[in-house]
Each structure stands twice: as C-alpha cells, then as structure tokens.
mmCIF file of C-alpha atoms in Angstrom:
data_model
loop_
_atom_site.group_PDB
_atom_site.id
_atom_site.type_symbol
_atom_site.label_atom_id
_atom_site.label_comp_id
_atom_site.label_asym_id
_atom_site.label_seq_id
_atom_site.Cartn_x
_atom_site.Cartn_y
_atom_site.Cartn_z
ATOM 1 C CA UNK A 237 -23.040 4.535 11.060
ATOM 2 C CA UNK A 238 -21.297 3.737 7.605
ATOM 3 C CA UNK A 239 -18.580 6.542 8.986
ATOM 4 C CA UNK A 240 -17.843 4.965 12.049
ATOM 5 C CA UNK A 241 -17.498 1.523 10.276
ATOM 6 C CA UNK A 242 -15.215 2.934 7.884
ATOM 7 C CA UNK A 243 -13.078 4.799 10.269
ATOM 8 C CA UNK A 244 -12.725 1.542 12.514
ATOM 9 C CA UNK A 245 -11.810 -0.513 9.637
ATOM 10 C CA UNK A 246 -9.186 1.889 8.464
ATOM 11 C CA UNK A 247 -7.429 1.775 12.282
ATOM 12 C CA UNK A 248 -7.556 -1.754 11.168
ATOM 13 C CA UNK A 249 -5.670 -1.395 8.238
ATOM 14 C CA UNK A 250 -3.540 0.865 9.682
ATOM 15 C CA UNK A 251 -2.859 -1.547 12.357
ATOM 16 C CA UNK A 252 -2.292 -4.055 9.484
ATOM 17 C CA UNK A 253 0.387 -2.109 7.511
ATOM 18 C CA UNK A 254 2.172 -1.234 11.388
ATOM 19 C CA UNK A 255 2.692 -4.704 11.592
ATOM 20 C CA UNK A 256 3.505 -5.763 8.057
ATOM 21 C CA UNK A 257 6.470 -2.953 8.184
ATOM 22 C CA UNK A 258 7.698 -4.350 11.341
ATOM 23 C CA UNK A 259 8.451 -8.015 10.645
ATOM 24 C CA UNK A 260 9.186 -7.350 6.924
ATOM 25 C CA UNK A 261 11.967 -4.884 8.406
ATOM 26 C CA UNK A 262 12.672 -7.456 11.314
ATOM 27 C CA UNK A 263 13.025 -10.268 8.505
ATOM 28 C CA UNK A 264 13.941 -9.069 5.291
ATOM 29 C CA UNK A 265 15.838 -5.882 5.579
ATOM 30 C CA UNK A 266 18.958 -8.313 3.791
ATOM 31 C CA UNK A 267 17.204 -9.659 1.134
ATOM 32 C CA UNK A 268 17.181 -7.644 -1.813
ATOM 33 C CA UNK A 269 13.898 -5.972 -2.353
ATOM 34 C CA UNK A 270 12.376 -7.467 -5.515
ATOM 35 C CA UNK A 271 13.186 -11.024 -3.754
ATOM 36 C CA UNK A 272 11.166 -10.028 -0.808
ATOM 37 C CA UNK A 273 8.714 -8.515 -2.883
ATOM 38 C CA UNK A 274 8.377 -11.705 -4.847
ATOM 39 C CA UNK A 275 8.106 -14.155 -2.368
ATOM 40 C CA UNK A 276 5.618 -12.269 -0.162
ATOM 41 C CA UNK A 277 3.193 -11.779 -3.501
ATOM 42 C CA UNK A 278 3.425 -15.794 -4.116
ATOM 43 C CA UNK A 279 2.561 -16.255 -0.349
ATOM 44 C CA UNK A 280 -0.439 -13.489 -0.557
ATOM 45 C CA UNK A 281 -1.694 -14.238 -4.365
ATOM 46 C CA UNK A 282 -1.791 -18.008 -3.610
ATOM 47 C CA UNK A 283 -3.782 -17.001 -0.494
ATOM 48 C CA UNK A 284 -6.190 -14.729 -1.938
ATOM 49 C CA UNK A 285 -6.790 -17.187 -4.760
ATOM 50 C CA UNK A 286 -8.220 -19.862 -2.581
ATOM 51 C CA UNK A 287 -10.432 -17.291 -0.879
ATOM 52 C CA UNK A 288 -11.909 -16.361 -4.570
ATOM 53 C CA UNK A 289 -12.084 -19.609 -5.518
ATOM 54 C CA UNK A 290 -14.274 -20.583 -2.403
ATOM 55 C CA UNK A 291 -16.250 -17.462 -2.256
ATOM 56 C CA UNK A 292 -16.681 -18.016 -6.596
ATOM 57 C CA UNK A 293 -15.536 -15.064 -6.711
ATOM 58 C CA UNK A 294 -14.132 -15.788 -10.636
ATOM 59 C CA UNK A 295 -17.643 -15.955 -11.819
ATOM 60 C CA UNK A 296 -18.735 -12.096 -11.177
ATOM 61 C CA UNK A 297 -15.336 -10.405 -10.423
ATOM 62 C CA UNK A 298 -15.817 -7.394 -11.025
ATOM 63 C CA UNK A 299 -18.100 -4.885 -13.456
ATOM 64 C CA UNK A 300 -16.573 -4.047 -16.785
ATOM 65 C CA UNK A 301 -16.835 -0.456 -16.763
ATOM 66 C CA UNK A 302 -14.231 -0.905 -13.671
ATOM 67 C CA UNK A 303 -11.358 -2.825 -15.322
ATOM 68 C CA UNK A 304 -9.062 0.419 -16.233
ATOM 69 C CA UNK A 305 -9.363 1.667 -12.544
ATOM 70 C CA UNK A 306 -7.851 -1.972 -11.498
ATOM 71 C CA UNK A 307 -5.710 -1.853 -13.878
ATOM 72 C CA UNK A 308 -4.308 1.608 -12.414
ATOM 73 C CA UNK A 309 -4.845 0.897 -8.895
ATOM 74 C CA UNK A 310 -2.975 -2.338 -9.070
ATOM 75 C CA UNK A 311 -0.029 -0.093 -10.527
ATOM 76 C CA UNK A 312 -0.331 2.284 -8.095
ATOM 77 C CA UNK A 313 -0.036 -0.026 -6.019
ATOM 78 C CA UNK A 314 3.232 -1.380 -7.680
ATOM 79 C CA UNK A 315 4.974 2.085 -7.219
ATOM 80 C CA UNK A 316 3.833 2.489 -3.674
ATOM 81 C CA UNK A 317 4.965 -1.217 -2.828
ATOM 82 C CA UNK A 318 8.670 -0.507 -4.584
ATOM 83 C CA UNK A 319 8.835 3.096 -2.940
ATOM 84 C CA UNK A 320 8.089 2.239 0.821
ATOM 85 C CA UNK A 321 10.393 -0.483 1.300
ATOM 86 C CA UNK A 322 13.053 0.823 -0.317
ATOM 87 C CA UNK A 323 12.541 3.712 2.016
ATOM 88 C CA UNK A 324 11.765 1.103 4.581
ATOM 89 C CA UNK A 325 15.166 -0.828 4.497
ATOM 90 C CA UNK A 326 17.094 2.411 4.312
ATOM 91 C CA UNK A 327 15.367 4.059 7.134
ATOM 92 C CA UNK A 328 14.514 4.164 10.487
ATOM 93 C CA UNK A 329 10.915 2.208 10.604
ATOM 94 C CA UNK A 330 9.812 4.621 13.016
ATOM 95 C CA UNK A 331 10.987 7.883 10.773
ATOM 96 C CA UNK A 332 9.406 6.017 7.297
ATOM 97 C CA UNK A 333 6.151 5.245 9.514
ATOM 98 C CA UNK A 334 6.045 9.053 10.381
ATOM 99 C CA UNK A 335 5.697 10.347 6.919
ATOM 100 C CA UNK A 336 3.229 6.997 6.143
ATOM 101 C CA UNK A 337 1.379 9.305 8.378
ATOM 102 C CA UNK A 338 0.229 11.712 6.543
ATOM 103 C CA UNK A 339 -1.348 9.850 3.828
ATOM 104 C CA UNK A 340 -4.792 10.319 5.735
ATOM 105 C CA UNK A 341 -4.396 14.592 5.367
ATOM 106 C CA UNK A 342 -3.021 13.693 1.577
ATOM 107 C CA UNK A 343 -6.304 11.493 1.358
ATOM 108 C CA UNK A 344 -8.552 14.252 2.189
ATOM 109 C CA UNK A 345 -6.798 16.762 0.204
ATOM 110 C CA UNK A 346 -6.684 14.867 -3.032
ATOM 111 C CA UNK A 347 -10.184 13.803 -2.570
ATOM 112 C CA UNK A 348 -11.219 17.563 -2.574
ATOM 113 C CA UNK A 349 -9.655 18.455 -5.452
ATOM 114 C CA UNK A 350 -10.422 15.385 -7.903
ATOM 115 C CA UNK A 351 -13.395 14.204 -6.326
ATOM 116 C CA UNK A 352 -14.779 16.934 -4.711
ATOM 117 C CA UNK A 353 -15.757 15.587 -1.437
ATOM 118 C CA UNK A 354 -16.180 18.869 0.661
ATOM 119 C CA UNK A 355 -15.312 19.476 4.247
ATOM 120 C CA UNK A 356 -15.417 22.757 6.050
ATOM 121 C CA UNK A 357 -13.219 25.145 7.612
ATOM 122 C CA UNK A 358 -12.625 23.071 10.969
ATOM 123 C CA UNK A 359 -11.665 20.057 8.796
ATOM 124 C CA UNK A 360 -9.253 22.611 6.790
ATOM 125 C CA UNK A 361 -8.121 23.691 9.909
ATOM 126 C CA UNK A 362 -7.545 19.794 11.117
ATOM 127 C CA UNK A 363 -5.133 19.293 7.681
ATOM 128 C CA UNK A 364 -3.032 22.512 8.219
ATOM 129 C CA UNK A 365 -2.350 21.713 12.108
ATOM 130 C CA UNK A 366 -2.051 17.818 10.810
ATOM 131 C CA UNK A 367 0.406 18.468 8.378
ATOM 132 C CA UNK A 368 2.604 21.091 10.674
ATOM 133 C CA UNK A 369 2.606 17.804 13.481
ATOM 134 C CA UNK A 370 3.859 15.723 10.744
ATOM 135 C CA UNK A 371 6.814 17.856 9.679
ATOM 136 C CA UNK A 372 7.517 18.668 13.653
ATOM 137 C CA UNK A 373 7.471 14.741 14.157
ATOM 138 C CA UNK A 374 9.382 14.099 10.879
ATOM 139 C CA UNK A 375 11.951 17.065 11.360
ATOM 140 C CA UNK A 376 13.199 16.704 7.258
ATOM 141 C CA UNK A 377 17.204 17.023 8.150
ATOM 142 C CA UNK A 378 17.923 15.464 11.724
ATOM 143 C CA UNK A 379 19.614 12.383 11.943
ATOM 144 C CA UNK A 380 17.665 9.071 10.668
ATOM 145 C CA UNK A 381 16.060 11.174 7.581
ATOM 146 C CA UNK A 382 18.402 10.656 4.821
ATOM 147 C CA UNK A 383 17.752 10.914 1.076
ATOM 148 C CA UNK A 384 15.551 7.983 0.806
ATOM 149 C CA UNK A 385 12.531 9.578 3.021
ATOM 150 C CA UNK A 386 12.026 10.937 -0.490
ATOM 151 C CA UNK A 387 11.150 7.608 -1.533
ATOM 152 C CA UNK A 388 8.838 7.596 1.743
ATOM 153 C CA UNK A 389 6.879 10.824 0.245
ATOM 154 C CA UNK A 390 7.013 9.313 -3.237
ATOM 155 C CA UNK A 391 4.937 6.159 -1.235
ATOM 156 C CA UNK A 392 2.342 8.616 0.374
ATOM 157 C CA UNK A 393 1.804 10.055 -3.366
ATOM 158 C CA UNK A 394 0.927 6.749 -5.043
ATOM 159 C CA UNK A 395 -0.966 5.308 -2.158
ATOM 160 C CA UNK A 396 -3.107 8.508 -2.179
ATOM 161 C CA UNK A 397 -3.537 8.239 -5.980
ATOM 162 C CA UNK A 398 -4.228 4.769 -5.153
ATOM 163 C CA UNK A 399 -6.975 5.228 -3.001
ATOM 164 C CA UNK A 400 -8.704 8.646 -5.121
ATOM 165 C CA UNK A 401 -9.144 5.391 -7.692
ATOM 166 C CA UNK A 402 -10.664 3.010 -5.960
ATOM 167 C CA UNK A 403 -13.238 5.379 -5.298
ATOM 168 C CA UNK A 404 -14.104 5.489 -8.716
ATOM 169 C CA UNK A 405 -14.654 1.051 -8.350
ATOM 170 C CA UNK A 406 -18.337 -0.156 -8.356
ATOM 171 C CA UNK A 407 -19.627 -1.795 -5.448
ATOM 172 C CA UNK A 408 -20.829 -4.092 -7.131
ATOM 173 C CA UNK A 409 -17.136 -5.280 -8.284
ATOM 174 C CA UNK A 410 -15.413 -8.099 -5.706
ATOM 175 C CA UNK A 411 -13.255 -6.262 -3.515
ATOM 176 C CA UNK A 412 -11.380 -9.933 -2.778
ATOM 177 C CA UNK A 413 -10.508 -10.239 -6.377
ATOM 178 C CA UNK A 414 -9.614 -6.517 -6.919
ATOM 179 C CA UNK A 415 -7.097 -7.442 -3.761
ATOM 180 C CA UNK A 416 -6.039 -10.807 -5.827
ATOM 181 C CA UNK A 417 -5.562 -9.064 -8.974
ATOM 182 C CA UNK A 418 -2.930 -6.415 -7.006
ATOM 183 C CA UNK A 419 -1.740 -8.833 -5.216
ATOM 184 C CA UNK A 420 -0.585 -10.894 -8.838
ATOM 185 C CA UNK A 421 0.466 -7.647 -10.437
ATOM 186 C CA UNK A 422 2.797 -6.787 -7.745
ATOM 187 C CA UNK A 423 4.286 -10.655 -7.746
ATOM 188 C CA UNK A 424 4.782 -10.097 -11.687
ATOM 189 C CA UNK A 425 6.093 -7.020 -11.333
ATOM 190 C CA UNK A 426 8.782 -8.275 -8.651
ATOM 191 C CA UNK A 427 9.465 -11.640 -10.780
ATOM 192 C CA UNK A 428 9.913 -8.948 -13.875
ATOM 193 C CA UNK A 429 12.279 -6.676 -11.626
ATOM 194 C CA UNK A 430 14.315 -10.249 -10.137
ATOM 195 C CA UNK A 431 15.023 -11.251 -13.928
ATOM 196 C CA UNK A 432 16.368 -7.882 -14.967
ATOM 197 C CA UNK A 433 18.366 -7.876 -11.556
ATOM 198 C CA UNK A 434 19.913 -11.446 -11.410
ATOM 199 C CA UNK A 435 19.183 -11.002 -7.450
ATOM 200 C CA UNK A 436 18.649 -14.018 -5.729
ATOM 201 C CA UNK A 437 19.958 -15.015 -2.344
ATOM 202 C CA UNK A 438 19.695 -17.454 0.239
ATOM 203 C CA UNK A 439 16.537 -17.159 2.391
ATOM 204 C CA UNK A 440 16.791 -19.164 5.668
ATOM 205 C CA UNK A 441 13.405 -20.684 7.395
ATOM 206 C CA UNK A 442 12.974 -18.850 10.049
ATOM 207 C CA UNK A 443 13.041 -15.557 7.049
ATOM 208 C CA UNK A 444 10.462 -17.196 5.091
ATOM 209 C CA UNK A 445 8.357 -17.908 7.922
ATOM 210 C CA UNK A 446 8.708 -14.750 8.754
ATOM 211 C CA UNK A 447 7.863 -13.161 5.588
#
C-alpha cells in the first residue's frame, strides 16, 4: 500500500540522516561549520546535477505554481542544516539524535493543525506517550544536554515546517531537482556565511573523503 511504501522509505531516510550525523561528527566536528557545510553542498549539488542532467530533468523541473514552496523549503532547509550541526558538534550525537526524534510526533502535529490531516484518539494517544518517551530519553538538564540542544529543537521546528511545505509541491514537479535546488541553496548559503566569517582551514584527505 502507498502507506507502507512511505513508511519504509522514511526508515530509509531516517537510516540516511543516522549515518550522515555519524561520519560528519566522526570527520568534521573541527572544521568550522560553514566550511563543512560548503564543501559537502559542492560534493552533493555537483552530484545531483549529473543525475538531472541525465534524467533531463532541466526541461520539466518543476510546475510553476510550486516555485514559492521551493523557494521556502530550500530555506527551511537552510535553518535546519545550520541548527543541527551546530547542535551536532556541541553535543553528544546520541543526545542531538534523541530530540531529532521527535520530529515524526512534530510531523503529525503540525500536519493537523495546517493541513488538517486527521487521526483519532489512539493516534493522539500515540503523540502524548511519544512525546513523554522523548523527554524521559532526552532528560532536558542531565549531563550531555547543554544550551545548544536548543539549537537541536530549533532543527526539529524547521525540518517540520520543512516537510508541512513540501506537501503543498505538485507531483508532477521533479523531486530530483527540488533536492538539487536545496542542495545549491544550502552551498550558497554556506559560501555566503564562509565570506562573512573569513573561516577557512586545512582539510586533510582522509576529512574530505570522509565528508
């Protein structure tokens, strides 16, 4: 069923981000961010490009009606990126991870209220006893949660917002250049943030293989 598709894919993603926190921490957790950033978005963007390119994607990309949900999806998505691994490199992976957690009860919640997906009282019931496991697991105050897990919550809220928008995208628009176009406006963004910064460091090969 489309459900069950979805739901698999989504462990997939999930599985994707798990490891995408772990070597970026592993790798990069002494470069400064907007390097990192940077130099991941060339690697990804350049990627993504070829895959549009072959699949001619740039001929359809995507419907015009859908260009100012990019447009704030892709900066959503700017936020979120900025947010996590700040919280990232100043944390614990497995404490930042735990709040990540939540984003599927802030999912449903948000898409209640602005979209008005329904879901009954056993679903409700599923969010309250999801969100009280999060906050046991979490434990706001004990040692490894420091003042950045509010960048960590700031994360959840943009990647939520993130998501309540790209259910307003057409199906009919290229997901693989919607992914292309983030992918560039977070590399921009990070080139923006390296100019105003003047950070730049030495990045060894076995970092930028890594990265």
């Amino acid at each position: 069923s489309p459900n069950l598709y979805g739901a698999m894919l989504m462990c997939l993603a999930v599985l994707g981000y798990i490891l995408n926190d772990t070597t970026i921490k592993y790798f990069a957790s002494e470069l400064p961010i907007f390097q990192t950033i940077f130099i991941r978005g060339i690697f990804v963007s350049t990627l993504l490009f070829f895959i549009c390119l072959r699949n001619s994607t740039f001929k359809k990309p995507i419907m015009k009606a859908d260009i100012p949900f990019v447009f704030m999806r892709s900066l959503c998505d700017v936020f979120a990126t900025l947010f996590f691994l700040t919280a990232l490199f100043n944390m614990p992976l497995a404490n930042s991870n735990a709040i990540l957690q939540t984003l599927p009860l802030t999912v449903t919640i948000f898409g209640a209220i602005f979209l008005r997906e329904r879901f009954g009282w056993y679903r409700a019931g599923a969010i309250v006893f999801g969100l009280v496991g999060a906050i046991l697991i979490i434990k706001p105050g004990t040692q490894g949660f420091n003042g950045y897990s509010v960048f960590a919550v700031a994360a959840v809220f943009f990647i939520t917002l993130r998501e309540i928008i790209t259910r307003k995208v057409s199906k009919k628009s290229s997901t693989i250049f919607i992914a292309f176009i983030t992918a560039l406006t977070i590399t921009t963004s990070a080139a923006c943030g390296l100019l105003i910064s003047g950070d730049w460091v030495y990045v060894s090969k076995a970092t930028l293989i890594g990265l």
